[in-house]
PDB file of C-alpha atoms in Angstrom:
ATOM      1  CA  MET A 218      21.958  50.252 -65.312  1.00  0.00           C
ATOM      2  CA  ARG A 219      23.213  51.926 -62.155  1.00  0.00           C
ATOM      3  CA  PHE A 220      22.666  50.394 -58.729  1.00  0.00           C
ATOM      4  CA  GLU A 221      22.694  52.310 -55.445  1.00  0.00           C
ATOM      5  CA  VAL A 222      21.880  51.455 -51.835  1.00  0.00           C
ATOM      6  CA  ASN A 223      19.276  52.825 -49.455  1.00  0.00           C
ATOM      7  CA  ILE A 224      21.301  53.461 -46.318  1.00  0.00           C
ATOM      8  CA  SER A 225      18.217  53.888 -44.146  1.00  0.00           C
ATOM      9  CA  ILE A 226      17.612  50.137 -44.419  1.00  0.00           C
ATOM     10  CA  LEU A 227      21.087  48.838 -45.362  1.00  0.00           C
ATOM     11  CA  PHE A 228      24.384  49.214 -43.474  1.00  0.00           C
ATOM     12  CA  LYS A 229      22.541  49.485 -40.181  1.00  0.00           C
ATOM     13  CA  GLU A 230      25.667  47.965 -38.627  1.00  0.00           C
ATOM     14  CA  HIS A 231      26.945  51.570 -38.637  1.00  0.00           C
ATOM     15  CA  PRO A 232      25.642  54.858 -37.217  1.00  0.00           C
ATOM     16  CA  PHE A 233      23.735  56.723 -39.907  1.00  0.00           C
ATOM     17  CA  ALA A 234      26.401  59.294 -40.713  1.00  0.00           C
ATOM     18  CA  GLU A 235      28.961  56.520 -41.217  1.00  0.00           C
ATOM     19  CA  ARG A 236      26.840  54.595 -43.726  1.00  0.00           C
ATOM     20  CA  PHE A 237      27.817  56.842 -46.641  1.00  0.00           C
ATOM     21  CA  ALA A 238      31.448  55.813 -46.278  1.00  0.00           C
ATOM     22  CA  ALA A 239      30.429  52.194 -45.693  1.00  0.00           C
ATOM     23  CA  ALA A 240      28.511  52.186 -48.979  1.00  0.00           C
ATOM     24  CA  LYS A 241      31.500  53.699 -50.750  1.00  0.00           C
ATOM     25  CA  ASP A 242      33.825  51.113 -49.222  1.00  0.00           C
ATOM     26  CA  ALA A 243      31.480  48.382 -50.466  1.00  0.00           C
ATOM     27  CA  GLY A 244      31.938  49.678 -54.017  1.00  0.00           C
ATOM     28  CA  PHE A 245      28.873  51.885 -54.539  1.00  0.00           C
ATOM     29  CA  SER A 246      29.134  55.378 -55.944  1.00  0.00           C
ATOM     30  CA  ALA A 247      25.563  56.413 -55.060  1.00  0.00           C
ATOM     31  CA  VAL A 248      23.069  56.084 -52.199  1.00  0.00           C
ATOM     32  CA  GLU A 249      19.541  57.049 -51.256  1.00  0.00           C
ATOM     33  CA  PHE A 250      17.856  57.452 -47.866  1.00  0.00           C
ATOM     34  CA  TRP A 251      14.623  58.247 -46.043  1.00  0.00           C
ATOM     35  CA  TRP A 252      14.257  61.616 -44.337  1.00  0.00           C
ATOM     36  CA  PRO A 253      16.959  61.532 -41.625  1.00  0.00           C
ATOM     37  CA  SER A 254      14.762  62.320 -38.614  1.00  0.00           C
ATOM     38  CA  GLY A 255      16.771  63.050 -35.500  1.00  0.00           C
ATOM     39  CA  GLU A 256      20.059  63.354 -37.377  1.00  0.00           C
ATOM     40  CA  ASN A 257      22.257  66.441 -37.554  1.00  0.00           C
ATOM     41  CA  LEU A 258      21.912  67.674 -41.137  1.00  0.00           C
ATOM     42  CA  GLY A 259      25.285  69.410 -40.989  1.00  0.00           C
ATOM     43  CA  GLU A 260      26.958  66.136 -40.051  1.00  0.00           C
ATOM     44  CA  ILE A 261      25.171  64.385 -42.908  1.00  0.00           C
ATOM     45  CA  GLU A 262      26.345  67.004 -45.397  1.00  0.00           C
ATOM     46  CA  ALA A 263      29.914  66.567 -44.151  1.00  0.00           C
ATOM     47  CA  ALA A 264      29.661  62.769 -44.328  1.00  0.00           C
ATOM     48  CA  ILE A 265      28.424  62.892 -47.904  1.00  0.00           C
ATOM     49  CA  GLU A 266      31.193  65.258 -48.943  1.00  0.00           C
ATOM     50  CA  SER A 267      33.940  63.245 -47.264  1.00  0.00           C
ATOM     51  CA  SER A 268      32.699  59.927 -48.661  1.00  0.00           C
ATOM     52  CA  GLY A 269      32.378  61.217 -52.198  1.00  0.00           C
ATOM     53  CA  VAL A 270      29.114  59.356 -52.874  1.00  0.00           C
ATOM     54  CA  GLU A 271      26.302  60.750 -54.990  1.00  0.00           C
ATOM     55  CA  VAL A 272      22.861  60.998 -53.389  1.00  0.00           C
ATOM     56  CA  ALA A 273      20.432  59.794 -56.034  1.00  0.00           C
ATOM     57  CA  LEU A 274      17.255  60.405 -54.025  1.00  0.00           C
ATOM     58  CA  PHE A 275      15.919  60.969 -50.530  1.00  0.00           C
ATOM     59  CA  ASN A 276      12.445  61.217 -49.001  1.00  0.00           C
ATOM     60  CA  PHE A 277      10.652  64.238 -47.665  1.00  0.00           C
ATOM     61  CA  ASP A 278       9.696  63.950 -43.994  1.00  0.00           C
ATOM     62  CA  ALA A 279       7.220  61.045 -43.765  1.00  0.00           C
ATOM     63  CA  GLY A 280       6.522  61.302 -40.032  1.00  0.00           C
ATOM     64  CA  ASP A 281       7.532  58.733 -37.447  1.00  0.00           C
ATOM     65  CA  MET A 282       8.303  55.767 -39.707  1.00  0.00           C
ATOM     66  CA  ALA A 283       9.248  53.506 -36.782  1.00  0.00           C
ATOM     67  CA  ALA A 284       5.838  54.144 -35.216  1.00  0.00           C
ATOM     68  CA  GLY A 285       4.020  53.351 -38.463  1.00  0.00           C
ATOM     69  CA  ASP A 286       3.734  56.701 -40.237  1.00  0.00           C
ATOM     70  CA  ARG A 287       4.051  56.512 -44.013  1.00  0.00           C
ATOM     71  CA  GLY A 288       3.815  60.095 -45.143  1.00  0.00           C
ATOM     72  CA  LEU A 289       2.077  63.378 -44.377  1.00  0.00           C
ATOM     73  CA  ALA A 290       1.120  65.001 -47.670  1.00  0.00           C
ATOM     74  CA  GLY A 291      -2.405  63.540 -47.630  1.00  0.00           C
ATOM     75  CA  ASP A 292      -3.041  63.739 -43.890  1.00  0.00           C
ATOM     76  CA  PRO A 293      -5.720  66.388 -43.160  1.00  0.00           C
ATOM     77  CA  GLU A 294      -4.463  66.812 -39.611  1.00  0.00           C
ATOM     78  CA  ARG A 295      -0.696  66.902 -40.266  1.00  0.00           C
ATOM     79  CA  TYR A 296      -0.049  67.988 -43.847  1.00  0.00           C
ATOM     80  CA  GLU A 297       1.387  71.302 -42.592  1.00  0.00           C
ATOM     81  CA  ARG A 298       4.391  69.342 -41.286  1.00  0.00           C
ATOM     82  CA  PHE A 299       5.000  68.176 -44.856  1.00  0.00           C
ATOM     83  CA  LEU A 300       4.795  71.760 -46.135  1.00  0.00           C
ATOM     84  CA  GLU A 301       7.163  72.949 -43.412  1.00  0.00           C
ATOM     85  CA  ASN A 302       9.660  70.281 -44.444  1.00  0.00           C
ATOM     86  CA  VAL A 303       9.664  71.265 -48.121  1.00  0.00           C
ATOM     87  CA  PRO A 304      12.106  74.200 -47.862  1.00  0.00           C
ATOM     88  CA  ALA A 305      14.397  72.298 -45.477  1.00  0.00           C
ATOM     89  CA  ALA A 306      14.459  69.238 -47.731  1.00  0.00           C
ATOM     90  CA  LEU A 307      15.111  71.288 -50.861  1.00  0.00           C
ATOM     91  CA  GLU A 308      17.879  73.211 -49.121  1.00  0.00           C
ATOM     92  CA  LEU A 309      19.528  69.930 -48.117  1.00  0.00           C
ATOM     93  CA  ALA A 310      19.112  68.610 -51.658  1.00  0.00           C
ATOM     94  CA  GLU A 311      20.835  71.651 -53.095  1.00  0.00           C
ATOM     95  CA  LYS A 312      23.719  71.439 -50.634  1.00  0.00           C
ATOM     96  CA  ILE A 313      24.433  67.776 -51.366  1.00  0.00           C
ATOM     97  CA  GLY A 314      23.665  67.871 -55.083  1.00  0.00           C
ATOM     98  CA  CYS A 315      20.630  65.580 -54.968  1.00  0.00           C
ATOM     99  CA  ARG A 316      18.274  66.106 -57.916  1.00  0.00           C
ATOM    100  CA  LYS A 317      15.347  63.899 -56.903  1.00  0.00           C
ATOM    101  CA  LEU A 318      13.111  63.717 -53.800  1.00  0.00           C
ATOM    102  CA  ASN A 319      10.341  61.248 -52.970  1.00  0.00           C
ATOM    103  CA  ALA A 320       7.037  62.209 -51.349  1.00  0.00           C
ATOM    104  CA  LEU A 321       4.996  59.655 -49.397  1.00  0.00           C
ATOM    105  CA  VAL A 322       1.299  60.557 -49.310  1.00  0.00           C
ATOM    106  CA  GLY A 323       0.290  58.624 -46.186  1.00  0.00           C
ATOM    107  CA  HIS A 324      -2.574  56.455 -44.947  1.00  0.00           C
ATOM    108  CA  GLU A 325      -6.190  56.519 -46.032  1.00  0.00           C
ATOM    109  CA  LEU A 326      -8.737  57.553 -43.415  1.00  0.00           C
ATOM    110  CA  PRO A 327     -12.178  55.896 -43.519  1.00  0.00           C
ATOM    111  CA  GLY A 328     -14.553  57.744 -45.833  1.00  0.00           C
ATOM    112  CA  ARG A 329     -12.055  60.472 -46.778  1.00  0.00           C
ATOM    113  CA  ARG A 330     -10.132  58.962 -49.694  1.00  0.00           C
ATOM    114  CA  GLU A 331     -11.013  61.506 -52.401  1.00  0.00           C
ATOM    115  CA  GLU A 332     -10.501  64.427 -50.030  1.00  0.00           C
ATOM    116  CA  GLN A 333      -7.080  63.083 -49.077  1.00  0.00           C
ATOM    117  CA  LEU A 334      -6.014  62.412 -52.648  1.00  0.00           C
ATOM    118  CA  GLU A 335      -6.861  65.992 -53.619  1.00  0.00           C
ATOM    119  CA  LEU A 336      -5.060  67.341 -50.544  1.00  0.00           C
ATOM    120  CA  ALA A 337      -1.989  65.228 -51.287  1.00  0.00           C
ATOM    121  CA  ALA A 338      -1.992  66.329 -54.929  1.00  0.00           C
ATOM    122  CA  GLN A 339      -2.229  69.957 -53.889  1.00  0.00           C
ATOM    123  CA  ASN A 340       0.687  69.600 -51.483  1.00  0.00           C
ATOM    124  CA  VAL A 341       2.884  67.618 -53.862  1.00  0.00           C
ATOM    125  CA  ARG A 342       2.063  70.170 -56.581  1.00  0.00           C
ATOM    126  CA  TYR A 343       3.302  72.940 -54.279  1.00  0.00           C
ATOM    127  CA  ALA A 344       6.487  71.010 -53.470  1.00  0.00           C
ATOM    128  CA  ALA A 345       7.035  70.350 -57.177  1.00  0.00           C
ATOM    129  CA  GLY A 346       6.758  74.041 -57.935  1.00  0.00           C
ATOM    130  CA  GLU A 347       9.366  74.894 -55.324  1.00  0.00           C
ATOM    131  CA  ALA A 348      11.598  72.046 -56.513  1.00  0.00           C
ATOM    132  CA  GLU A 349      11.331  73.113 -60.145  1.00  0.00           C
ATOM    133  CA  LYS A 350      12.882  76.472 -59.282  1.00  0.00           C
ATOM    134  CA  ARG A 351      15.988  74.530 -58.228  1.00  0.00           C
ATOM    135  CA  GLY A 352      16.023  72.050 -61.097  1.00  0.00           C
ATOM    136  CA  ILE A 353      14.904  69.208 -58.820  1.00  0.00           C
ATOM    137  CA  GLY A 354      12.415  66.467 -59.658  1.00  0.00           C
ATOM    138  CA  LEU A 355       9.970  64.657 -57.379  1.00  0.00           C
ATOM    139  CA  THR A 356       8.628  61.132 -57.269  1.00  0.00           C
ATOM    140  CA  VAL A 357       5.615  59.540 -55.604  1.00  0.00           C
ATOM    141  CA  GLU A 358       5.275  55.836 -54.940  1.00  0.00           C
ATOM    142  CA  ALA A 359       2.707  53.146 -54.331  1.00  0.00           C
ATOM    143  CA  VAL A 360       3.265  51.019 -51.210  1.00  0.00           C
ATOM    144  CA  ASN A 361       1.914  47.609 -50.227  1.00  0.00           C
ATOM    145  CA  THR A 362      -0.823  47.481 -47.618  1.00  0.00           C
ATOM    146  CA  PHE A 363       0.220  44.180 -46.021  1.00  0.00           C
ATOM    147  CA  GLU A 364       2.978  45.803 -43.963  1.00  0.00           C
ATOM    148  CA  ASN A 365       2.162  49.486 -44.262  1.00  0.00           C
ATOM    149  CA  GLY A 366      -1.489  49.820 -43.433  1.00  0.00           C
ATOM    150  CA  ALA A 367      -4.104  51.462 -45.666  1.00  0.00           C
ATOM    151  CA  PHE A 368      -1.687  53.462 -47.798  1.00  0.00           C
ATOM    152  CA  LEU A 369      -3.493  55.850 -50.145  1.00  0.00           C
ATOM    153  CA  LEU A 370      -1.619  54.672 -53.244  1.00  0.00           C
ATOM    154  CA  HIS A 371      -1.126  50.908 -53.425  1.00  0.00           C
ATOM    155  CA  THR A 372      -1.172  49.952 -57.125  1.00  0.00           C
ATOM    156  CA  THR A 373       0.714  51.084 -60.199  1.00  0.00           C
ATOM    157  CA  ALA A 374      -2.489  52.438 -61.736  1.00  0.00           C
ATOM    158  CA  GLN A 375      -3.236  54.517 -58.634  1.00  0.00           C
ATOM    159  CA  GLY A 376       0.298  55.889 -58.549  1.00  0.00           C
ATOM    160  CA  MET A 377       0.305  56.836 -62.217  1.00  0.00           C
ATOM    161  CA  GLU A 378      -3.137  58.439 -61.932  1.00  0.00           C
ATOM    162  CA  PHE A 379      -1.926  60.462 -58.955  1.00  0.00           C
ATOM    163  CA  VAL A 380       1.043  61.721 -60.976  1.00  0.00           C
ATOM    164  CA  ARG A 381      -1.400  62.825 -63.685  1.00  0.00           C
ATOM    165  CA  ARG A 382      -3.556  64.534 -61.058  1.00  0.00           C
ATOM    166  CA  VAL A 383      -0.564  66.498 -59.770  1.00  0.00           C
ATOM    167  CA  GLY A 384       0.117  67.539 -63.341  1.00  0.00           C
ATOM    168  CA  ARG A 385       3.684  68.812 -63.026  1.00  0.00           C
ATOM    169  CA  GLU A 386       6.380  67.844 -65.509  1.00  0.00           C
ATOM    170  CA  ASN A 387       8.989  67.350 -62.792  1.00  0.00           C
ATOM    171  CA  VAL A 388       6.891  64.723 -60.935  1.00  0.00           C
ATOM    172  CA  GLY A 389       7.239  61.044 -61.855  1.00  0.00           C
ATOM    173  CA  PHE A 390       6.359  57.644 -60.452  1.00  0.00           C
ATOM    174  CA  GLN A 391       8.719  55.662 -58.254  1.00  0.00           C
ATOM    175  CA  TYR A 392       8.219  51.993 -59.113  1.00  0.00           C
ATOM    176  CA  ASP A 393       9.071  49.754 -56.178  1.00  0.00           C
ATOM    177  CA  VAL A 394       9.327  46.203 -57.504  1.00  0.00           C
ATOM    178  CA  TYR A 395       8.832  44.672 -54.050  1.00  0.00           C
ATOM    179  CA  HIS A 396       5.708  46.626 -53.153  1.00  0.00           C
ATOM    180  CA  MET A 397       4.121  46.052 -56.551  1.00  0.00           C
ATOM    181  CA  GLN A 398       4.842  42.319 -56.533  1.00  0.00           C
ATOM    182  CA  ARG A 399       3.078  42.080 -53.175  1.00  0.00           C
ATOM    183  CA  MET A 400       0.077  44.062 -54.390  1.00  0.00           C
ATOM    184  CA  GLU A 401      -0.480  43.048 -58.006  1.00  0.00           C
ATOM    185  CA  GLY A 402       2.331  41.069 -59.645  1.00  0.00           C
ATOM    186  CA  ASN A 403       2.544  41.414 -63.446  1.00  0.00           C
ATOM    187  CA  LEU A 404       5.819  43.267 -63.008  1.00  0.00           C
ATOM    188  CA  ILE A 405       7.068  43.107 -66.576  1.00  0.00           C
ATOM    189  CA  ALA A 406       3.687  43.954 -68.113  1.00  0.00           C
ATOM    190  CA  ASN A 407       3.316  46.942 -65.788  1.00  0.00           C
ATOM    191  CA  LEU A 408       6.842  48.133 -66.455  1.00  0.00           C
ATOM    192  CA  ARG A 409       6.250  47.947 -70.191  1.00  0.00           C
ATOM    193  CA  ALA A 410       2.983  49.840 -69.933  1.00  0.00           C
ATOM    194  CA  ASN A 411       4.259  52.589 -67.645  1.00  0.00           C
ATOM    195  CA  ILE A 412       7.992  52.966 -68.299  1.00  0.00           C
ATOM    196  CA  ALA A 413       7.571  56.460 -69.766  1.00  0.00           C
ATOM    197  CA  GLY A 414       6.264  57.737 -66.432  1.00  0.00           C
ATOM    198  CA  ILE A 415       8.708  55.887 -64.160  1.00  0.00           C
ATOM    199  CA  SER A 416      11.514  58.099 -62.880  1.00  0.00           C
ATOM    200  CA  HIS A 417      12.995  55.900 -60.154  1.00  0.00           C
ATOM    201  CA  VAL A 418      13.068  52.163 -59.370  1.00  0.00           C
ATOM    202  CA  GLN A 419      13.627  50.312 -56.103  1.00  0.00           C
ATOM    203  CA  ILE A 420      14.022  46.568 -55.573  1.00  0.00           C
ATOM    204  CA  ALA A 421      13.743  43.879 -52.913  1.00  0.00           C
ATOM    205  CA  ASP A 422      12.617  40.276 -53.218  1.00  0.00           C
ATOM    206  CA  SER A 423       9.135  39.144 -52.253  1.00  0.00           C
ATOM    207  CA  PRO A 424       7.611  38.122 -49.924  1.00  0.00           C
ATOM    208  CA  ASP A 425      10.165  38.813 -47.172  1.00  0.00           C
ATOM    209  CA  ARG A 426      11.775  42.033 -48.480  1.00  0.00           C
ATOM    210  CA  ARG A 427      15.226  40.455 -48.586  1.00  0.00           C
ATOM    211  CA  GLU A 428      17.981  40.697 -51.217  1.00  0.00           C
ATOM    212  CA  PRO A 429      17.324  39.562 -54.795  1.00  0.00           C
ATOM    213  CA  GLY A 430      17.539  35.789 -55.134  1.00  0.00           C
ATOM    214  CA  THR A 431      15.863  35.001 -51.813  1.00  0.00           C
ATOM    215  CA  GLY A 432      12.251  35.029 -52.967  1.00  0.00           C
ATOM    216  CA  GLU A 433       9.890  34.663 -55.904  1.00  0.00           C
ATOM    217  CA  ILE A 434      10.864  37.509 -58.253  1.00  0.00           C
ATOM    218  CA  ASN A 435      12.814  36.704 -61.414  1.00  0.00           C
ATOM    219  CA  PHE A 436      15.137  39.689 -61.209  1.00  0.00           C
ATOM    220  CA  ALA A 437      17.185  38.616 -64.211  1.00  0.00           C
ATOM    221  CA  ARG A 438      14.055  39.090 -66.333  1.00  0.00           C
ATOM    222  CA  VAL A 439      12.828  42.225 -64.569  1.00  0.00           C
ATOM    223  CA  LEU A 440      16.151  44.049 -64.780  1.00  0.00           C
ATOM    224  CA  ALA A 441      16.662  42.971 -68.391  1.00  0.00           C
ATOM    225  CA  GLU A 442      13.237  44.406 -69.202  1.00  0.00           C
ATOM    226  CA  LEU A 443      14.145  47.709 -67.567  1.00  0.00           C
ATOM    227  CA  GLU A 444      17.341  47.895 -69.561  1.00  0.00           C
ATOM    228  CA  ALA A 445      15.599  46.944 -72.810  1.00  0.00           C
ATOM    229  CA  ALA A 446      12.993  49.635 -72.196  1.00  0.00           C
ATOM    230  CA  GLY A 447      15.746  52.239 -72.007  1.00  0.00           C
ATOM    231  CA  TYR A 448      15.475  53.063 -68.308  1.00  0.00           C
ATOM    232  CA  LYS A 449      18.447  55.305 -67.466  1.00  0.00           C
ATOM    233  CA  GLY A 450      17.855  56.046 -63.791  1.00  0.00           C
ATOM    234  CA  HIS A 451      19.225  54.414 -60.668  1.00  0.00           C
ATOM    235  CA  VAL A 452      17.930  51.160 -59.220  1.00  0.00           C
ATOM    236  CA  GLY A 453      17.831  51.506 -55.450  1.00  0.00           C
ATOM    237  CA  LEU A 454      18.487  48.465 -53.263  1.00  0.00           C
ATOM    238  CA  GLU A 455      15.894  48.837 -50.503  1.00  0.00           C
ATOM    239  CA  TYR A 456      15.801  45.522 -48.665  1.00  0.00           C
ATOM    240  CA  ASN A 457      16.418  44.034 -45.242  1.00  0.00           C
ATOM    241  CA  PRO A 458      19.577  41.924 -45.533  1.00  0.00           C
ATOM    242  CA  THR A 459      19.307  38.270 -44.609  1.00  0.00           C
ATOM    243  CA  GLY A 460      20.980  37.816 -41.250  1.00  0.00           C
ATOM    244  CA  GLU A 461      21.261  41.606 -40.955  1.00  0.00           C
ATOM    245  CA  ASP A 462      24.691  41.402 -42.641  1.00  0.00           C
ATOM    246  CA  THR A 463      24.708  44.004 -45.384  1.00  0.00           C
ATOM    247  CA  LEU A 464      27.951  42.958 -47.034  1.00  0.00           C
ATOM    248  CA  ALA A 465      26.962  39.284 -47.166  1.00  0.00           C
ATOM    249  CA  SER A 466      23.626  40.250 -48.704  1.00  0.00           C
ATOM    250  CA  LEU A 467      25.460  41.934 -51.590  1.00  0.00           C
ATOM    251  CA  ASP A 468      27.131  38.774 -52.876  1.00  0.00           C
ATOM    252  CA  TRP A 469      24.683  38.663 -55.814  1.00  0.00           C
ATOM    253  CA  ILE A 470      26.124  41.872 -57.256  1.00  0.00           C
ATOM    254  CA  PRO A 471      29.891  41.708 -57.957  1.00  0.00           C
ATOM    255  CA  GLY A 472      32.045  44.696 -57.079  1.00  0.00           C
ATOM    256  CA  ALA A 473      32.567  45.770 -60.686  1.00  0.00           C
ATOM    257  CA  SER A 474      28.804  46.230 -61.116  1.00  0.00           C
ATOM    258  CA  ARG A 475      28.249  48.262 -57.961  1.00  0.00           C
ATOM    259  CA  SER A 476      29.626  51.517 -59.349  1.00  0.00           C
ATOM    260  CA  GLY A 477      28.651  52.922 -62.735  1.00  0.00           C
ATOM    261  CA  ASP A 478      26.904  50.895 -65.416  1.00  0.00           C
ATOM    262  CA  ALA A 479      26.288  47.330 -64.246  1.00  0.00           C
ATOM    263  CA  ASP A 480      26.763  44.252 -66.401  1.00  0.00           C
ATOM    264  CA  LEU A 481      23.516  42.360 -65.902  1.00  0.00           C
ATOM    265  CA  ASN A 482      25.102  39.145 -67.146  1.00  0.00           C
ATOM    266  CA  SER A 483      27.510  39.217 -64.193  1.00  0.00           C
ATOM    267  CA  LEU A 484      24.804  39.272 -61.526  1.00  0.00           C
ATOM    268  CA  GLY A 485      24.208  36.182 -59.442  1.00  0.00           C
ATOM    269  CA  LEU A 486      20.510  36.010 -60.215  1.00  0.00           C
TER     270      LEU A 486
END
């Protein structure tokens, strides 16, 4: 099992371009991030190269996340912004060697759910076709509605059905343990039932989205189940650190398990 850190939510003690090196200094060989709105992409490319970290995944443009946006692909009024971002995101992915991008489909509008799902599928299908030409895969994820509003996909079943609707071999489901615990629980049963379609995993503890060990999820069991099921992808740490101290929030994962294959028995869970 390989852990990596989402530097859009961790290492906020540093300017964004410096977080790649901070993650490396903390012992991680890989990172992920949300679409870096407002950042200089050339500076990001340089920061990634100088730090030597792998980028396991990043998001397509999801709109103004700070203002509450959670994706554009299913938005009838703004989906063109998603389409415009596709070539830019794929170009960045190629330059930094990232082989996986995540697409957020956005919020449901009253009375327009089916229309939006079809629109989102059409747009993700287009992005997948462009990504396939470059040997890049895509993921879509389900997100909890408690903190994120009426997100179109908010259960494992909905996410997996959407992947089937898109119908492209290079599109998989991103299983976010935190979001799915908030929405439906039954983590191990759902992982067992859907592992073949899961291409990326993210974790945070519930209900406060803090580091593992601070909430109700039995991560020792969940991670052991992932490993037993043969999951070979990265596990992204996507949580808000307790006390806003990233390094302190990593005490549960010893340095030797932060880079390469982790020894689950060594984790403080």
